[in-house]
PDB file of C-alpha atoms and ligand atoms in Angstrom:
ATOM      1  CA  MET N   1      -7.714  51.694   9.779  1.00 47.00           C
ATOM      2  CA  PRO N   2     -10.132  48.930   8.663  1.00 53.00           C
ATOM      3  CA  LYS N   3     -12.036  47.448  11.560  1.00 54.00           C
ATOM      4  CA  ASN N   4     -10.705  43.903  11.116  1.00 57.00           C
ATOM      5  CA  LEU N   5      -7.089  45.107  11.087  1.00 55.00           C
ATOM      6  CA  HIS N   6      -7.661  47.230  14.143  1.00 56.00           C
ATOM      7  CA  ALA N   7      -9.085  44.211  15.939  1.00 54.00           C
ATOM      8  CA  LEU N   8      -5.849  42.326  15.273  1.00 53.00           C
ATOM      9  CA  THR N   9      -3.673  45.095  16.639  1.00 56.00           C
ATOM     10  CA  VAL N  10      -5.482  45.253  19.960  1.00 61.00           C
ATOM     11  CA  ASP N  11      -5.424  41.519  20.660  1.00 70.00           C
ATOM     12  CA  PRO N  12      -2.970  41.455  23.602  1.00 72.00           C
ATOM     13  CA  GLN N  13      -1.639  38.102  22.439  1.00 72.00           C
ATOM     14  CA  TYR N  14      -0.123  39.895  19.461  1.00 71.00           C
ATOM     15  CA  ALA N  15       0.791  43.179  21.062  1.00 70.00           C
ATOM     16  CA  PRO N  16       4.368  44.236  20.341  1.00 70.00           C
ATOM     17  CA  ALA N  17       6.795  42.797  22.840  1.00 69.00           C
ATOM     18  CA  PRO N  18       8.692  45.381  24.872  1.00 66.00           C
ATOM     19  CA  ALA N  19      12.127  46.036  23.447  1.00 65.00           C
ATOM     20  CA  PRO N  20      14.635  43.923  25.340  1.00 64.00           C
ATOM     21  CA  ILE N  21      17.251  45.816  27.242  1.00 64.00           C
ATOM     22  CA  ASN N  22      20.812  45.061  26.139  1.00 64.00           C
ATOM     23  CA  SER N  23      19.468  42.908  23.314  1.00 63.00           C
ATOM     24  CA  ARG N  24      22.297  40.897  21.796  1.00 67.00           C
ATOM     25  CA  GLY N  25      20.721  39.478  18.714  1.00 72.00           C
ATOM     26  CA  THR N  26      17.961  39.146  16.187  1.00 74.00           C
ATOM     27  CA  ILE N  27      15.047  36.788  16.559  1.00 73.00           C
ATOM     28  CA  SER N  28      14.120  35.858  13.026  1.00 74.00           C
ATOM     29  CA  GLY N  29      10.566  34.951  12.133  1.00 79.00           C
ATOM     30  CA  THR N  30       9.424  32.086   9.990  1.00 81.00           C
ATOM     31  CA  PHE N  31       7.222  34.021   7.561  1.00 82.00           C
ATOM     32  CA  ARG N  32       6.732  31.876   4.480  1.00 77.00           C
ATOM     33  CA  LEU N  33       7.957  33.562   1.308  1.00 76.00           C
ATOM     34  CA  SER N  34       5.892  33.242  -1.851  1.00 74.00           C
ATOM     35  CA  PRO N  35       7.809  33.344  -5.100  1.00 76.00           C
ATOM     36  CA  VAL N  36       7.169  36.343  -7.324  1.00 82.00           C
ATOM     37  CA  ARG N  37       6.026  34.760 -10.566  1.00 88.00           C
ATOM     38  CA  ARG N  38       6.878  36.308 -13.898  1.00 91.00           C
ATOM     39  CA  VAL N  39       5.622  35.325 -17.320  1.00 95.00           C
ATOM     40  CA  LEU N  40       8.204  33.666 -19.571  1.00 96.00           C
ATOM     41  CA  SER N  41       8.480  34.653 -23.214  1.00 96.00           C
ATOM     42  CA  CYS N  42       9.197  32.396 -26.186  1.00 94.00           C
ATOM     43  CA  PRO N  43      11.592  30.883 -26.877  1.00 93.00           C
ATOM     44  CA  ASN N  44      11.867  29.044 -23.576  1.00 96.00           C
ATOM     45  CA  ALA N  45      12.390  25.321 -22.987  1.00 96.00           C
ATOM     46  CA  VAL N  46       9.574  25.014 -20.411  1.00 97.00           C
ATOM     47  CA  LEU N  47       7.087  26.524 -22.880  1.00 97.00           C
ATOM     48  CA  GLY N  48       7.986  23.820 -25.390  1.00 97.00           C
ATOM     49  CA  MET N  49       7.633  20.698 -23.235  1.00 97.00           C
ATOM     50  CA  ARG N  50       4.688  18.572 -22.197  1.00 98.00           C
ATOM     51  CA  ALA N  51       3.805  19.437 -18.602  1.00 98.00           C
ATOM     52  CA  GLY N  52       3.187  16.717 -16.033  1.00 97.00           C
ATOM     53  CA  GLU N  53       0.034  15.747 -14.160  1.00 97.00           C
ATOM     54  CA  VAL N  54      -0.283  16.921 -10.557  1.00 97.00           C
ATOM     55  CA  ASN N  55      -2.129  16.009  -7.398  1.00 97.00           C
ATOM     56  CA  PRO N  56      -4.818  18.737  -7.358  1.00 97.00           C
ATOM     57  CA  ARG N  57      -5.066  18.521  -3.555  1.00 97.00           C
ATOM     58  CA  ALA N  58      -1.347  19.215  -2.970  1.00 96.00           C
ATOM     59  CA  ALA N  59      -0.730  22.469  -1.099  1.00 95.00           C
ATOM     60  CA  ALA N  60       1.945  23.516  -3.608  1.00 95.00           C
ATOM     61  CA  VAL N  61      -0.529  23.102  -6.474  1.00 97.00           C
ATOM     62  CA  LEU N  62      -3.086  25.305  -4.730  1.00 97.00           C
ATOM     63  CA  GLU N  63      -0.413  27.923  -4.065  1.00 94.00           C
ATOM     64  CA  LEU N  64       0.680  27.865  -7.701  1.00 96.00           C
ATOM     65  CA  ALA N  65      -2.945  28.174  -8.871  1.00 97.00           C
ATOM     66  CA  GLU N  66      -3.509  31.147  -6.559  1.00 96.00           C
ATOM     67  CA  SER N  67      -0.440  32.910  -7.887  1.00 94.00           C
ATOM     68  CA  LEU N  68      -1.535  32.270 -11.495  1.00 96.00           C
ATOM     69  CA  VAL N  69      -4.919  33.843 -10.782  1.00 97.00           C
ATOM     70  CA  ALA N  70      -3.270  36.821  -9.060  1.00 95.00           C
ATOM     71  CA  LEU N  71      -0.922  37.334 -12.005  1.00 95.00           C
ATOM     72  CA  MET N  72      -3.798  37.043 -14.499  1.00 96.00           C
ATOM     73  CA  ARG N  73      -5.765  39.630 -12.525  1.00 95.00           C
ATOM     74  CA  VAL N  74      -2.994  42.228 -12.598  1.00 94.00           C
ATOM     75  CA  SER N  75      -2.068  41.666 -16.260  1.00 94.00           C
ATOM     76  CA  PRO N  76      -3.985  43.947 -18.651  1.00 91.00           C
ATOM     77  CA  ALA N  77      -6.129  42.092 -21.227  1.00 90.00           C
ATOM     78  CA  CYS N  78      -5.066  38.694 -19.836  1.00 95.00           C
ATOM     79  CA  VAL N  79      -7.903  36.132 -19.844  1.00 97.00           C
ATOM     80  CA  GLY N  80      -5.888  33.007 -19.091  1.00 98.00           C
ATOM     81  CA  LEU N  81      -2.539  31.763 -17.836  1.00 98.00           C
ATOM     82  CA  ALA N  82      -0.986  28.306 -17.721  1.00 98.00           C
ATOM     83  CA  ALA N  83       1.639  27.080 -15.247  1.00 98.00           C
ATOM     84  CA  PRO N  84       4.390  26.563 -17.887  1.00 98.00           C
ATOM     85  CA  GLN N  85       4.173  30.297 -18.589  1.00 98.00           C
ATOM     86  CA  VAL N  86       5.622  30.927 -15.130  1.00 97.00           C
ATOM     87  CA  GLY N  87       8.221  28.186 -15.491  1.00 96.00           C
ATOM     88  CA  GLU N  88       6.297  25.377 -13.763  1.00 97.00           C
ATOM     89  CA  SER N  89       5.964  22.366 -16.033  1.00 97.00           C
ATOM     90  CA  VAL N  90       2.718  21.082 -14.525  1.00 98.00           C
ATOM     91  CA  ARG N  91      -0.838  20.790 -15.845  1.00 98.00           C
ATOM     92  CA  VAL N  92      -2.559  23.728 -14.168  1.00 98.00           C
ATOM     93  CA  PHE N  93      -4.207  26.776 -15.709  1.00 98.00           C
ATOM     94  CA  CYS N  94      -6.634  29.564 -14.902  1.00 98.00           C
ATOM     95  CA  MET N  95      -9.056  31.475 -17.119  1.00 98.00           C
ATOM     96  CA  ASP N  96     -11.635  34.216 -16.700  1.00 98.00           C
ATOM     97  CA  LEU N  97     -13.561  35.684 -19.632  1.00 97.00           C
ATOM     98  CA  THR N  98     -15.835  37.828 -17.467  1.00 97.00           C
ATOM     99  CA  GLY N  99     -16.649  41.018 -19.374  1.00 95.00           C
ATOM    100  CA  HIS N 100     -14.721  40.058 -22.521  1.00 94.00           C
ATOM    101  CA  LYS N 101     -16.422  41.456 -25.600  1.00 94.00           C
ATOM    102  CA  LYS N 102     -15.816  38.341 -27.746  1.00 94.00           C
ATOM    103  CA  ALA N 103     -17.102  35.957 -25.059  1.00 96.00           C
ATOM    104  CA  ARG N 104     -20.459  34.229 -25.347  1.00 97.00           C
ATOM    105  CA  SER N 105     -20.377  31.390 -22.832  1.00 97.00           C
ATOM    106  CA  CYS N 106     -18.716  32.498 -19.606  1.00 97.00           C
ATOM    107  CA  ALA N 107     -18.107  30.238 -16.620  1.00 97.00           C
ATOM    108  CA  GLY N 108     -16.429  33.037 -14.658  1.00 97.00           C
ATOM    109  CA  LEU N 109     -13.169  32.153 -12.986  1.00 98.00           C
ATOM    110  CA  VAL N 110     -12.082  28.641 -13.948  1.00 98.00           C
ATOM    111  CA  VAL N 111      -9.011  27.026 -12.383  1.00 98.00           C
ATOM    112  CA  MET N 112      -8.149  23.470 -13.336  1.00 98.00           C
ATOM    113  CA  ALA N 113      -5.490  20.860 -12.777  1.00 98.00           C
ATOM    114  CA  ASN N 114      -5.059  17.990 -15.253  1.00 98.00           C
ATOM    115  CA  PRO N 115      -7.669  19.333 -17.703  1.00 98.00           C
ATOM    116  CA  ARG N 116      -8.752  17.384 -20.750  1.00 98.00           C
ATOM    117  CA  ILE N 117     -10.977  18.129 -23.701  1.00 98.00           C
ATOM    118  CA  VAL N 118     -13.793  15.575 -23.596  1.00 98.00           C
ATOM    119  CA  GLU N 119     -15.850  16.934 -26.511  1.00 98.00           C
ATOM    120  CA  SER N 120     -15.173  19.331 -29.347  1.00 98.00           C
ATOM    121  CA  SER N 121     -17.038  20.368 -32.456  1.00 98.00           C
ATOM    122  CA  GLY N 122     -16.918  22.783 -35.368  1.00 98.00           C
ATOM    123  CA  GLU N 123     -13.994  24.864 -36.506  1.00 97.00           C
ATOM    124  CA  ILE N 124     -13.410  28.598 -36.476  1.00 96.00           C
ATOM    125  CA  LEU N 125     -10.580  30.979 -37.359  1.00 94.00           C
ATOM    126  CA  MET N 126     -10.040  33.733 -34.779  1.00 93.00           C
ATOM    127  CA  ARG N 127      -7.361  36.172 -33.715  1.00 92.00           C
ATOM    128  CA  GLU N 128      -5.585  35.448 -30.442  1.00 93.00           C
ATOM    129  CA  GLY N 129      -2.627  36.601 -28.398  1.00 94.00           C
ATOM    130  CA  CYS N 130      -0.511  35.362 -25.527  1.00 96.00           C
ATOM    131  CA  MET N 131       1.570  36.957 -22.783  1.00 96.00           C
ATOM    132  CA  SER N 132       4.413  34.614 -23.720  1.00 97.00           C
ATOM    133  CA  VAL N 133       4.372  35.959 -27.300  1.00 95.00           C
ATOM    134  CA  PRO N 134       4.389  39.668 -26.508  1.00 92.00           C
ATOM    135  CA  ASP N 135       4.995  41.012 -30.014  1.00 92.00           C
ATOM    136  CA  PHE N 136       2.354  39.232 -32.106  1.00 91.00           C
ATOM    137  CA  THR N 137      -1.235  38.202 -32.415  1.00 93.00           C
ATOM    138  CA  GLY N 138      -2.294  35.526 -34.868  1.00 94.00           C
ATOM    139  CA  ASP N 139      -5.217  33.955 -36.684  1.00 94.00           C
ATOM    140  CA  VAL N 140      -5.588  30.401 -35.418  1.00 95.00           C
ATOM    141  CA  ARG N 141      -8.028  27.685 -36.466  1.00 96.00           C
ATOM    142  CA  ARG N 142      -9.547  25.898 -33.472  1.00 97.00           C
ATOM    143  CA  ALA N 143     -12.667  23.944 -32.493  1.00 98.00           C
ATOM    144  CA  ALA N 144     -15.692  26.221 -32.143  1.00 98.00           C
ATOM    145  CA  THR N 145     -17.044  24.552 -29.004  1.00 98.00           C
ATOM    146  CA  VAL N 146     -15.427  22.329 -26.405  1.00 98.00           C
ATOM    147  CA  VAL N 147     -16.252  20.598 -23.164  1.00 98.00           C
ATOM    148  CA  VAL N 148     -13.315  20.451 -20.761  1.00 98.00           C
ATOM    149  CA  GLU N 149     -13.041  18.538 -17.505  1.00 98.00           C
ATOM    150  CA  GLY N 150     -10.413  18.909 -14.820  1.00 97.00           C
ATOM    151  CA  TYR N 151      -9.888  19.096 -11.088  1.00 98.00           C
ATOM    152  CA  GLU N 152     -10.077  22.178  -8.935  1.00 98.00           C
ATOM    153  CA  PRO N 153      -6.808  22.855  -7.081  1.00 97.00           C
ATOM    154  CA  GLY N 154      -7.344  22.642  -3.332  1.00 96.00           C
ATOM    155  CA  SER N 155     -10.708  20.866  -3.184  1.00 97.00           C
ATOM    156  CA  GLY N 156      -9.812  18.333  -5.859  1.00 97.00           C
ATOM    157  CA  LYS N 157     -13.405  18.499  -7.038  1.00 97.00           C
ATOM    158  CA  LEU N 158     -14.214  17.619 -10.667  1.00 97.00           C
ATOM    159  CA  VAL N 159     -15.137  20.687 -12.706  1.00 97.00           C
ATOM    160  CA  ARG N 160     -16.626  20.690 -16.187  1.00 98.00           C
ATOM    161  CA  VAL N 161     -16.942  23.657 -18.543  1.00 98.00           C
ATOM    162  CA  ALA N 162     -18.949  23.664 -21.775  1.00 98.00           C
ATOM    163  CA  ALA N 163     -17.707  26.622 -23.789  1.00 98.00           C
ATOM    164  CA  ASP N 164     -18.056  28.370 -27.113  1.00 98.00           C
ATOM    165  CA  ALA N 165     -16.650  31.492 -28.807  1.00 97.00           C
ATOM    166  CA  MET N 166     -13.748  33.152 -26.959  1.00 97.00           C
ATOM    167  CA  GLU N 167     -14.024  30.908 -23.901  1.00 98.00           C
ATOM    168  CA  ALA N 168     -13.663  27.732 -26.014  1.00 98.00           C
ATOM    169  CA  ARG N 169     -10.647  29.313 -27.720  1.00 98.00           C
ATOM    170  CA  CYS N 170      -9.075  30.236 -24.410  1.00 98.00           C
ATOM    171  CA  LEU N 171      -9.493  26.700 -23.021  1.00 98.00           C
ATOM    172  CA  GLN N 172      -7.793  25.210 -26.087  1.00 98.00           C
ATOM    173  CA  HIS N 173      -5.025  27.835 -25.937  1.00 98.00           C
ATOM    174  CA  GLU N 174      -4.290  27.089 -22.254  1.00 98.00           C
ATOM    175  CA  ILE N 175      -4.361  23.313 -22.723  1.00 98.00           C
ATOM    176  CA  ASP N 176      -1.971  23.803 -25.657  1.00 98.00           C
ATOM    177  CA  HIS N 177       0.463  25.450 -23.216  1.00 98.00           C
ATOM    178  CA  LEU N 178       0.310  22.287 -21.069  1.00 98.00           C
ATOM    179  CA  ASP N 179       1.235  20.237 -24.136  1.00 98.00           C
ATOM    180  CA  GLY N 180       4.158  22.510 -25.037  1.00 98.00           C
ATOM    181  CA  PHE N 181       2.521  24.561 -27.785  1.00 97.00           C
ATOM    182  CA  VAL N 182       2.010  28.293 -28.193  1.00 97.00           C
ATOM    183  CA  PHE N 183      -0.459  29.750 -30.670  1.00 96.00           C
ATOM    184  CA  VAL N 184       2.321  30.561 -33.153  1.00 94.00           C
ATOM    185  CA  ASP N 185       2.788  26.783 -33.565  1.00 94.00           C
ATOM    186  CA  ARG N 186      -0.848  26.561 -34.708  1.00 94.00           C
ATOM    187  CA  VAL N 187      -0.583  29.236 -37.390  1.00 90.00           C
ATOM    188  CA  ALA N 188      -0.558  27.640 -40.841  1.00 78.00           C
ATOM    189  CA  ASP N 189       1.338  30.420 -42.610  1.00 81.00           C
ATOM    190  CA  PRO N 190       3.243  32.769 -40.251  1.00 81.00           C
ATOM    191  CA  SER N 191       3.925  35.269 -43.067  1.00 84.00           C
ATOM    192  CA  ARG N 192       0.184  35.829 -43.554  1.00 84.00           C
ATOM    193  CA  SER N 193      -1.388  35.003 -40.189  1.00 85.00           C
ATOM    194  CA  LEU N 194       0.803  36.829 -37.646  1.00 88.00           C
ATOM    195  CA  PHE N 195       0.322  40.508 -36.852  1.00 88.00           C
ATOM    196  CA  ALA N 196       2.247  43.073 -34.820  1.00 88.00           C
ATOM    197  CA  ARG N 197       0.584  43.251 -31.440  1.00 82.00           C
ATOM    198  CA  LYS N 198      -1.401  46.286 -30.456  1.00 69.00           C
ATOM    199  CA  THR N 199      -0.131  47.754 -27.241  1.00 58.00           C
ATOM    200  CA  TYR N 200      -2.514  47.895 -24.332  1.00 52.00           C
ATOM    201  CA  ALA N 201      -2.507  51.197 -22.542  1.00 45.00           C
TER     202      ALA N 201
HETATM  203 ZN1  LIG L   1      -0.820  31.849 -23.913  1.00 96.43          ZN
END
């Protein structure tokens, strides 16, 4: 048993209470349940609406951000997730391009509430995919570099990311989700720019 867990079990304050004799009922705890979040697929009304601003310091916003990061971490090939993808129409997303082969700039784990693009330049066509569009990838034209500002859930601190290559693309893709767009909406000619998705083993 890990040392820290063992330490908890021997604290007499938390030692198991002796079983009551002739117990007549259940004493229920108050353990707080976290929702199990699942990623919605298109078409879905929440994915098509503009999400609302939030108070980045609100406990519920921090909890939502934590669950987005956890879901991103366990989803193969996922480099970003936005709150509308789990059915929450609020302006929160997470992103992490660490180790991605198409990344150049990499700010590591980025989690933002109420993000906005404050600078953008250039234009580039690149392939992208989305967990909410499980069957396709597509070639989408987006700004080559962006600077995005937002607020960190929990601390409420202002964060600013200057990004290029795949990270700039990911930021624009996630902010699109907050505005009710998926990448398929950005494809000029779906018959020529959408491709059957490769499966990730
Ligand atoms: Zn997406």
